[in-house]
Short mmCIF file of C-alpha atoms in Angstrom, two decimals:
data_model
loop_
_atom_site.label_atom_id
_atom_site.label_comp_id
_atom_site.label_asym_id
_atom_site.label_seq_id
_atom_site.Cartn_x
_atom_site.Cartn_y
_atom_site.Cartn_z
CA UNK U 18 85.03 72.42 69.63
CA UNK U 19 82.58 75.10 68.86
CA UNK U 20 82.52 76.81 65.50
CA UNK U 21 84.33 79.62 65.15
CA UNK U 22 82.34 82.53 63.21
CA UNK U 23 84.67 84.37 60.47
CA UNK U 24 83.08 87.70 59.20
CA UNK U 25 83.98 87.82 55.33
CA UNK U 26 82.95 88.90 52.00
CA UNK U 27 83.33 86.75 48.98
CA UNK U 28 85.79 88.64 45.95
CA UNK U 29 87.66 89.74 48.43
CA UNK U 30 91.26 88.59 48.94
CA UNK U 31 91.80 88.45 52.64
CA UNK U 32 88.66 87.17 54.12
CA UNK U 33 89.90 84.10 51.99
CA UNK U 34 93.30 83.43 53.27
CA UNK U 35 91.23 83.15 56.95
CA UNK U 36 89.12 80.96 55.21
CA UNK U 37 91.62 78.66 53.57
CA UNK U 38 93.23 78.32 56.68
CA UNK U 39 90.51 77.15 58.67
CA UNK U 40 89.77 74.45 55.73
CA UNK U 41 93.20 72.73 55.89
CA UNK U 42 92.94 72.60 59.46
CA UNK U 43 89.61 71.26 59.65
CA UNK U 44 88.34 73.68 62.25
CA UNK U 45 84.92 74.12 62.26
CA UNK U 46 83.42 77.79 61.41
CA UNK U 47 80.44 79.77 60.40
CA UNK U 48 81.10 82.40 57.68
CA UNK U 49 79.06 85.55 58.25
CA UNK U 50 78.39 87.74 55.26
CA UNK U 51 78.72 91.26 55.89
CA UNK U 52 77.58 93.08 53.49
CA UNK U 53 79.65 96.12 52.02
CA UNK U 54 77.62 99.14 53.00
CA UNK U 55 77.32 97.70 57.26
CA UNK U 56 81.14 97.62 57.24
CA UNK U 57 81.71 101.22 58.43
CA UNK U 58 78.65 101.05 61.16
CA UNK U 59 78.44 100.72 64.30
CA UNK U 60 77.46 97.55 65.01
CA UNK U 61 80.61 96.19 62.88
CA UNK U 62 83.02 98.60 63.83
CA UNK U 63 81.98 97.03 67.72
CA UNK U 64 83.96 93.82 66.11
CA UNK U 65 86.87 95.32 63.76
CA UNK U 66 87.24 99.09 64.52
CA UNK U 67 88.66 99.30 61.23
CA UNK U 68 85.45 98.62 58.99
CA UNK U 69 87.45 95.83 57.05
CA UNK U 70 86.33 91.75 56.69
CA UNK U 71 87.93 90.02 58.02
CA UNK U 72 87.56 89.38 61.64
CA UNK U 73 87.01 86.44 63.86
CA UNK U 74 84.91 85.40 67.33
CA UNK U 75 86.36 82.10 68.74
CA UNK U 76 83.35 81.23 70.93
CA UNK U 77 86.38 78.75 72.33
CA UNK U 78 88.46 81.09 73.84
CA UNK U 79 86.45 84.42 74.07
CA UNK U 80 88.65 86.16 71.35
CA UNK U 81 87.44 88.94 68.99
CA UNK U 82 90.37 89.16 66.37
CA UNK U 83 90.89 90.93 62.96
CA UNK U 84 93.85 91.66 60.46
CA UNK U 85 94.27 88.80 57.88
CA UNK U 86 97.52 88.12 59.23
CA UNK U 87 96.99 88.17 62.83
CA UNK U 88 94.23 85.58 62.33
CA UNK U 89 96.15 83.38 61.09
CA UNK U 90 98.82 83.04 63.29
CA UNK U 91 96.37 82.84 65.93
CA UNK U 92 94.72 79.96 64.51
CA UNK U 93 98.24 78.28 63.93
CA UNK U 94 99.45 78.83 67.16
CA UNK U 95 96.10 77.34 69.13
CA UNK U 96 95.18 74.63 66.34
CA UNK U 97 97.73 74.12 64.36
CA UNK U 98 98.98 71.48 67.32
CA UNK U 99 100.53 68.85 64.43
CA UNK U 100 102.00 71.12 62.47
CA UNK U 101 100.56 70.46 59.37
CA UNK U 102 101.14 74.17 57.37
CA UNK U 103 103.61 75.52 59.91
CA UNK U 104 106.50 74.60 61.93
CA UNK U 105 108.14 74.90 65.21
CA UNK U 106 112.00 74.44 64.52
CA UNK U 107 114.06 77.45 63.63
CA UNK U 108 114.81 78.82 61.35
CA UNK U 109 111.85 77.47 59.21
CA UNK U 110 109.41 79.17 62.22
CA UNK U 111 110.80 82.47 61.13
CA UNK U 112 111.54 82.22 58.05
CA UNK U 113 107.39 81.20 57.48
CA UNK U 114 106.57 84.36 59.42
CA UNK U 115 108.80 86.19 57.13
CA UNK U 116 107.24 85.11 54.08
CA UNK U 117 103.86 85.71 55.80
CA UNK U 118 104.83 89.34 55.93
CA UNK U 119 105.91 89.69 52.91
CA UNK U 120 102.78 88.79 51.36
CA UNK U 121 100.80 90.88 53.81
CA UNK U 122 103.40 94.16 53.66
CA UNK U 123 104.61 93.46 50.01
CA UNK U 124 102.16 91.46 47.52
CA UNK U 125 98.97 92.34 49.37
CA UNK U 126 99.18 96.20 49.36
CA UNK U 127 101.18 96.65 46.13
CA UNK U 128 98.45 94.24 44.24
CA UNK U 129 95.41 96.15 45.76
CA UNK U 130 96.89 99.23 44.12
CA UNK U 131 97.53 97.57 40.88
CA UNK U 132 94.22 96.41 40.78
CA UNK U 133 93.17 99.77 41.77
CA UNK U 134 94.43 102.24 39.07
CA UNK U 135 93.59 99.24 36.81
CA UNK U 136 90.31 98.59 37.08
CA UNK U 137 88.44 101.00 39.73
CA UNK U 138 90.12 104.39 39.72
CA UNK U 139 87.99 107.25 38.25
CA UNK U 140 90.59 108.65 35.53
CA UNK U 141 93.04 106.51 34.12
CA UNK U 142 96.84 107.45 35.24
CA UNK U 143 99.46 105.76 33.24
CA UNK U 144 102.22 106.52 35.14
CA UNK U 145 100.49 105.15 38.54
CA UNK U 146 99.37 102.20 36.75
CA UNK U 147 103.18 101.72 35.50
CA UNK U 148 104.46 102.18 39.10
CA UNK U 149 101.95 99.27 40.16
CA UNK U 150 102.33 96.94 37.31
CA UNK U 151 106.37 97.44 37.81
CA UNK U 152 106.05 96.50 41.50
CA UNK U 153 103.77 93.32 40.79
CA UNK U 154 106.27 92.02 38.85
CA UNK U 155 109.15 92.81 40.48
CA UNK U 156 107.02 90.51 43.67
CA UNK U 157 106.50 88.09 41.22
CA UNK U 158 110.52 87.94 40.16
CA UNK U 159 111.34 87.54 44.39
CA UNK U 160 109.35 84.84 44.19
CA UNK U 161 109.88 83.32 41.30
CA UNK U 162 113.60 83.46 42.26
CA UNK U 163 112.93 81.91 46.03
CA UNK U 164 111.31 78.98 44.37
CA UNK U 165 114.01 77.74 41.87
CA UNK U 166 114.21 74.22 42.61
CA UNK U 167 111.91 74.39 45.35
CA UNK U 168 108.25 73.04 45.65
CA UNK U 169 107.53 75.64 48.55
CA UNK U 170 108.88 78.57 50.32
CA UNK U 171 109.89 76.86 53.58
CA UNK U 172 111.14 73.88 54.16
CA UNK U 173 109.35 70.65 52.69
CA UNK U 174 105.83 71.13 53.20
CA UNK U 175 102.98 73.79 51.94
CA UNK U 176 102.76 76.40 55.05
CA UNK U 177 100.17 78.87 55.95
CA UNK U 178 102.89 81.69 54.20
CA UNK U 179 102.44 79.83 50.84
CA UNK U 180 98.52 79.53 50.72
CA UNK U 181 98.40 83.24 52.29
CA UNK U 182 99.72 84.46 48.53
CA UNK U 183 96.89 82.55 46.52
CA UNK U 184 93.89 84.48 46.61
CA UNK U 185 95.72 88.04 45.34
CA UNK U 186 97.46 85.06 42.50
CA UNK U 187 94.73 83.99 41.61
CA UNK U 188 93.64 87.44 40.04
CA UNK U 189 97.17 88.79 38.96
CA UNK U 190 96.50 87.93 35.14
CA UNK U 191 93.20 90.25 35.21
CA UNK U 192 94.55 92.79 36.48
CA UNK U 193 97.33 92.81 34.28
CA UNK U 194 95.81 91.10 31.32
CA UNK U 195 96.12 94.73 29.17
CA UNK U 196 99.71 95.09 29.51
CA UNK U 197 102.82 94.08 27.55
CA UNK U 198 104.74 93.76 30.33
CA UNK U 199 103.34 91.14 31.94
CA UNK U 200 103.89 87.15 30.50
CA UNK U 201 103.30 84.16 32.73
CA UNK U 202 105.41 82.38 30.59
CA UNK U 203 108.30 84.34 32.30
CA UNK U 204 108.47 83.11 35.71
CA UNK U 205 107.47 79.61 35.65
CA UNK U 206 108.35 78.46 39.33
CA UNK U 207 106.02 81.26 40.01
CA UNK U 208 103.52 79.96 37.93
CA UNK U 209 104.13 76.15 39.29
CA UNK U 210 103.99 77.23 42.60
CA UNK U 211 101.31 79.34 42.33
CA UNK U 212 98.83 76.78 40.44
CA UNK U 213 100.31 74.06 42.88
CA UNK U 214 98.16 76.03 45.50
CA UNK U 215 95.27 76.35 43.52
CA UNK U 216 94.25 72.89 43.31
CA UNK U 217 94.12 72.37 46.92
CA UNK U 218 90.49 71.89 47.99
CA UNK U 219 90.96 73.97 50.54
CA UNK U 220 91.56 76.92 48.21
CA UNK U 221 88.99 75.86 45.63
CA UNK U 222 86.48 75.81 48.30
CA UNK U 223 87.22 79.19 49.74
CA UNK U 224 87.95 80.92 46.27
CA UNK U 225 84.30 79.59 45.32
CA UNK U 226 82.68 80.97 47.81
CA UNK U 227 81.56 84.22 45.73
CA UNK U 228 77.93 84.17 46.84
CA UNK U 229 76.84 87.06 49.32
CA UNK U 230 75.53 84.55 51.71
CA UNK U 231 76.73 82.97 55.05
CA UNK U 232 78.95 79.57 54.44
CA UNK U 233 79.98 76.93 56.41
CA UNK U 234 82.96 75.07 57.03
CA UNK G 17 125.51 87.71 73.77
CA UNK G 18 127.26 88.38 70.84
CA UNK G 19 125.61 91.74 69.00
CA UNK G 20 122.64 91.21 65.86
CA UNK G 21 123.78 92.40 62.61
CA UNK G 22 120.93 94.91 61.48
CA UNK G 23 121.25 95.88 57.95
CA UNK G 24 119.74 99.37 57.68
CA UNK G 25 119.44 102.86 55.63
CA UNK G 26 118.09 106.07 58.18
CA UNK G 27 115.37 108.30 56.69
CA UNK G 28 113.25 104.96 55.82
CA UNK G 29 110.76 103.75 58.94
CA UNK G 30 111.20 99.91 58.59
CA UNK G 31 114.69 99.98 59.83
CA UNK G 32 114.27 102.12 62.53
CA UNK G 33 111.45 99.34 64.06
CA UNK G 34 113.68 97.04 64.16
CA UNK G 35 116.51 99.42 65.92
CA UNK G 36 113.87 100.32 68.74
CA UNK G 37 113.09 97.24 69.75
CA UNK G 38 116.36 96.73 70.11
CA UNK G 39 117.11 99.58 71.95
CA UNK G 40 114.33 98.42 74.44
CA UNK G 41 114.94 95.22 74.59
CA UNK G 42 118.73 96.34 75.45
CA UNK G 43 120.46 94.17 73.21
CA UNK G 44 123.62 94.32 71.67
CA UNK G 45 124.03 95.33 67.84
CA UNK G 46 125.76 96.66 65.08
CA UNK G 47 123.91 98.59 62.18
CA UNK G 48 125.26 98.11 58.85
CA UNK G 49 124.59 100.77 56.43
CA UNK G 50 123.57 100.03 53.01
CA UNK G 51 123.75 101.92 50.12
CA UNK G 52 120.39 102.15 47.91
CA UNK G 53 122.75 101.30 45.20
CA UNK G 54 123.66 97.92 47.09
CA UNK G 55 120.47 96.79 47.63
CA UNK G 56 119.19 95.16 44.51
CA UNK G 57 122.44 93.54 44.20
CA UNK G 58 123.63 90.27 44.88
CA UNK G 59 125.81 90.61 47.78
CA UNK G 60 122.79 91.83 49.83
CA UNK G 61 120.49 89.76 48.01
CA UNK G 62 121.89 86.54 49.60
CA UNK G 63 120.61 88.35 52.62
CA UNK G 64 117.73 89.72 51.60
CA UNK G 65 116.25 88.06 48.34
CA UNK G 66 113.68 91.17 48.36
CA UNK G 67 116.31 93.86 48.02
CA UNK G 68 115.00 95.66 50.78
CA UNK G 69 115.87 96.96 54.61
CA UNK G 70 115.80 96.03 57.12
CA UNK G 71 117.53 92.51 57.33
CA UNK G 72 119.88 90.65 60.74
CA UNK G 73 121.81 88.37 61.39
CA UNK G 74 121.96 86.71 64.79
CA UNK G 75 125.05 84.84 65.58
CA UNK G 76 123.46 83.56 68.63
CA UNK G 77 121.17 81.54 66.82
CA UNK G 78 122.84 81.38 63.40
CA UNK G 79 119.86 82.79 61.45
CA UNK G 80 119.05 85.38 58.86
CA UNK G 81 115.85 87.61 58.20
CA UNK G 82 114.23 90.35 56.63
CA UNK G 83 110.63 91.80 56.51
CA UNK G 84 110.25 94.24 59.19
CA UNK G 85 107.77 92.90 61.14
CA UNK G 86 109.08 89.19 60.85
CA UNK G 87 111.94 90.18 62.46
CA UNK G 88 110.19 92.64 65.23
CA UNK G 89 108.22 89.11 66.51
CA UNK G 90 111.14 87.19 65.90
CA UNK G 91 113.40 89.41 68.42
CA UNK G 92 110.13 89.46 71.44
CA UNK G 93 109.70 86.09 71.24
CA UNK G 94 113.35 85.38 71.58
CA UNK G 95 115.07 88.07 74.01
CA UNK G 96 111.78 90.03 75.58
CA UNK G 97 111.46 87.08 78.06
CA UNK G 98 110.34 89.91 80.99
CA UNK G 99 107.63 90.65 78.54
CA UNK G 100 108.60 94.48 79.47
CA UNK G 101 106.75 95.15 75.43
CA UNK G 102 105.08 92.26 74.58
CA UNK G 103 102.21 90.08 76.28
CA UNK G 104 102.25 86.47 76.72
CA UNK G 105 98.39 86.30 77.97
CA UNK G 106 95.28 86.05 75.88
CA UNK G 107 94.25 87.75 74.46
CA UNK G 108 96.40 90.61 74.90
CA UNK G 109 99.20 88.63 73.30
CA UNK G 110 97.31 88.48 70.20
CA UNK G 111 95.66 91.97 70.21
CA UNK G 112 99.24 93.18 69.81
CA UNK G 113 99.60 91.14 66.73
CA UNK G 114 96.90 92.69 65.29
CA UNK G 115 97.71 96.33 65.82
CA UNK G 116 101.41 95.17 64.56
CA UNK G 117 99.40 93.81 61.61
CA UNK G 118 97.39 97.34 61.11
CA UNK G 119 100.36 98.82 61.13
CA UNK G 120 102.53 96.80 58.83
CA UNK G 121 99.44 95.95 56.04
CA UNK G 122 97.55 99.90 56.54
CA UNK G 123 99.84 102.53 58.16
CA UNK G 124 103.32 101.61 56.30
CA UNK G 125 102.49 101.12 52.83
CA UNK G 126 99.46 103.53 52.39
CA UNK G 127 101.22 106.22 53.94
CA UNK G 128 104.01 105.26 52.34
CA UNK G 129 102.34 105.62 48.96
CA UNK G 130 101.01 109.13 50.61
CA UNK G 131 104.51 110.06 50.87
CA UNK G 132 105.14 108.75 47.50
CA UNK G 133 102.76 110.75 45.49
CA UNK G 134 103.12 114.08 47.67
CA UNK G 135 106.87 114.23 47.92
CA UNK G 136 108.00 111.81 44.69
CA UNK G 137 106.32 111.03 41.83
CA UNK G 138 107.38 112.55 38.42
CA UNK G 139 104.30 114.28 37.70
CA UNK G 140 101.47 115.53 39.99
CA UNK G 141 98.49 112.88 40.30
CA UNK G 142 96.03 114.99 42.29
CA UNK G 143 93.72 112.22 42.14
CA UNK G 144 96.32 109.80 43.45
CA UNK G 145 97.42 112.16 46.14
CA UNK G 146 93.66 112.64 47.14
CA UNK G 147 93.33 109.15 47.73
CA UNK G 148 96.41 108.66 49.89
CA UNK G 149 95.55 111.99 51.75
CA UNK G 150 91.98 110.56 52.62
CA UNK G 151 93.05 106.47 53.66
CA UNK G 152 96.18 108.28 55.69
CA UNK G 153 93.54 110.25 57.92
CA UNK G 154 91.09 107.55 57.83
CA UNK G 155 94.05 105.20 59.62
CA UNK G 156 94.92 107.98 61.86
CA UNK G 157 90.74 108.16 62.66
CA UNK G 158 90.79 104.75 63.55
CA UNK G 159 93.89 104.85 65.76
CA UNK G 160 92.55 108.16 67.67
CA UNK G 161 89.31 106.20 68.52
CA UNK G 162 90.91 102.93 69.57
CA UNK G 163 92.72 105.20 71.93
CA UNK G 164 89.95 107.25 73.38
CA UNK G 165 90.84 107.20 77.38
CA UNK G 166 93.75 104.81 76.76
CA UNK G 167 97.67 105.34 76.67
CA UNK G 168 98.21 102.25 74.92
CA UNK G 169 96.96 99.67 71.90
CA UNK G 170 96.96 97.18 74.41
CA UNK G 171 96.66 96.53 77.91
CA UNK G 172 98.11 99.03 80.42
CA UNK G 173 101.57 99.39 79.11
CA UNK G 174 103.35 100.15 75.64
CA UNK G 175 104.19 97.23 73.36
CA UNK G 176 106.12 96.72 70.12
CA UNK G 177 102.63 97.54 68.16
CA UNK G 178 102.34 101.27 69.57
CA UNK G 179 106.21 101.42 68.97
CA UNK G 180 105.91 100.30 65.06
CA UNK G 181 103.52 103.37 63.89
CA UNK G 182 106.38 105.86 65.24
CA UNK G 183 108.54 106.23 62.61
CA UNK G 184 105.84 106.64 59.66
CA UNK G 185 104.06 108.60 62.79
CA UNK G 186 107.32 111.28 62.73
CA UNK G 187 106.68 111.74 59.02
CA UNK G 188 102.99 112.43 58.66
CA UNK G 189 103.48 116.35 59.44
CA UNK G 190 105.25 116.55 56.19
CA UNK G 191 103.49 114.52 54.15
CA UNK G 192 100.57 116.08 54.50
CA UNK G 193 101.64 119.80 55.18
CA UNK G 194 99.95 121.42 52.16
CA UNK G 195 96.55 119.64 52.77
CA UNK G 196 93.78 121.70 54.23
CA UNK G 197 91.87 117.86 54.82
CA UNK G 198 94.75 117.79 57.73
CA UNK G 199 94.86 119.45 61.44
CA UNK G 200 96.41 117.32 63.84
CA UNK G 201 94.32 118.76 66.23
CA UNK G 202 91.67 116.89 64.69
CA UNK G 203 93.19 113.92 66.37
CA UNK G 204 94.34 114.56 70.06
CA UNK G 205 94.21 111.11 71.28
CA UNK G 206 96.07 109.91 68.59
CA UNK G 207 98.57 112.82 68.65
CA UNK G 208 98.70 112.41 72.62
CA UNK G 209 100.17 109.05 71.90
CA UNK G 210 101.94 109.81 68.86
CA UNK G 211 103.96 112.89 71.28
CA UNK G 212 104.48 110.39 74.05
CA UNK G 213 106.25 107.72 71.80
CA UNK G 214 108.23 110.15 70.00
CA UNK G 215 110.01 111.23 73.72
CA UNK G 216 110.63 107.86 74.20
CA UNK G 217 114.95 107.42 74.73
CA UNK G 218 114.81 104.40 71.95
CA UNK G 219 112.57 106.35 69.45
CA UNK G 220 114.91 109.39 69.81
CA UNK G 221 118.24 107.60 69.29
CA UNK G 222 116.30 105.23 66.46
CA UNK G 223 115.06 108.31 64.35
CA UNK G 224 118.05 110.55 65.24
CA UNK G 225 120.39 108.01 63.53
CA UNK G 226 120.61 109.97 59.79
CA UNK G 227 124.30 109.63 58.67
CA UNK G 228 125.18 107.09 56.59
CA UNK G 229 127.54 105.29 58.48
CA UNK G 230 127.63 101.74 60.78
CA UNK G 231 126.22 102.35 64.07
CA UNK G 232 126.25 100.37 67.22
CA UNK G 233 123.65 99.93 70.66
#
């Protein structure tokens, strides 16, 4: 099998759920850098007309791919062939591309605009801050809820929906570090779950990867 | 076939996805109306955990699900077996995922948050609203060029990506009314599209669906 090359930045939360994925199922790839100002030229926007890391070109079966999401259940569905993160049965099938979507439609968005009017947005705006750091939580309460006496959202195994939430997790205290709202201590399947995931190599590895240089896998 | 269970609300897009592919697909359902007050509690949150529509049931196959977009793939891969929206070649197959992706991770909850600051919020943000006014034309940029001398996302015939943007795509007018960045004319391959969609028999009986009662298809 020939390497498949994953465009990507590092501090960056969905080039890294591409990334993890290709780690736990040992498929080789090359990690292109792209750096921030070349994402909105030509030359990139010839790969991902939307200007946005990450995107893939499997040199295996010709296919130029981007959107997080889409990626991965691309890669699932043409290597994934033992399911080790997904599954074939229903309902768990569904149910793992429900969670998937979730994370993509519900933490993913919601957390980028927390992290927004936290920590990048020119004038501060209380109430739009409030309306973010409300909806993080509330995310974190679904979940938190779905995993009560569970080890993982589907089934018995990790899937590719449950490593797909790690890299926004993994920053969810900075962003809400300042506010009063917000204690760890209260949602502690969350916080099992969500630390359970960040010990796997796989997620180390790609959560590492911060340097603005290509990688290897 | 005994008729899916959609749980639903009108004047919200995610619902109405689900209802055209249904429509399209020409299979049997009910629509059950929910009221906002019903949603965060626990008789719909044994359905939906998240509190949200849309959410089914399928008695064929015994299983529940929510997340838009989950339940969109769910219903192809299940009942479009004439593939009259969907693909089952590569990579056409996958291309739609990734405009489905676009639509669910960039078009709905940006211009949702467009519609949210414009329409909504408590107190004018014009800083918030600028933001939401620019990323909502940027997505509408990047549709408009992927469809320069094209009818549709993908391939050579419409799909259940080009029919997810439609009912955010209804809405846009409004949102942005009192914006001077916005002339839809600005966009004619993406309002071209946008037009053709909207005349679609599916789309029409989807967005025209505004009482609050249970409906049936």
């Amino acid at each position: 099998m020939q390497p498949i090359t994953v465009y990507w930045r590092p501090n960056v939360p969905n080039p890294a759920k591409v990334i993890i994925t290709l780690e736990e199922l040992g498929i080789p790839y090359i990690g292109k850098f792209v750096e921030h100002a070349d994402l909105k030229q030509p030359a990139f926007e010839a790969i991902n007309t939307n200007g946005r890391v990450p995107a893939i070109e499997d040199p295996n079966t010709g296919i130029t791919l981007w959107e997080s999401g889409a990626i991965v259940n691309y890669l699932i569905e043409n290597y994934d062939t033992e399911h080790k993160i997904s599954y074939i049965t229903a309902p768990e099938k569904y149910h793992t591309l429900q969670w998937q979507h979730f994370q993509c439609t519900g933490q993913g968005p919601y957390w980028g605009q927390l992290a927004w009017f936290q920590l990048f947005h020119h004038e501060p705006l209380e109430s739009a801050k409030k309306r973010y750091v409300d909806e993080a939580i509330r995310i974190v309460k679904v979940l938190d809820k779905a995993l009560e006496g569970r080890d993982w959202l589907v089934g018995d195994k990790i899937t590719y929906a449950d490593l797909a939430f790690v890299s926004w997790g993994s920053s969810l205290p900075l962003f809400l570090s300042d506010r009063e709202e917000w204690n760890i201590e209260d949602h502690l399947n969350f916080k099992r779950w969500n630390d359970s995931i960040l010990g796997r190599a796989s997620v180390k590895k790609a959560l590492s990867l911060a340097k603005e240089e290509d990688v290897k896998g």
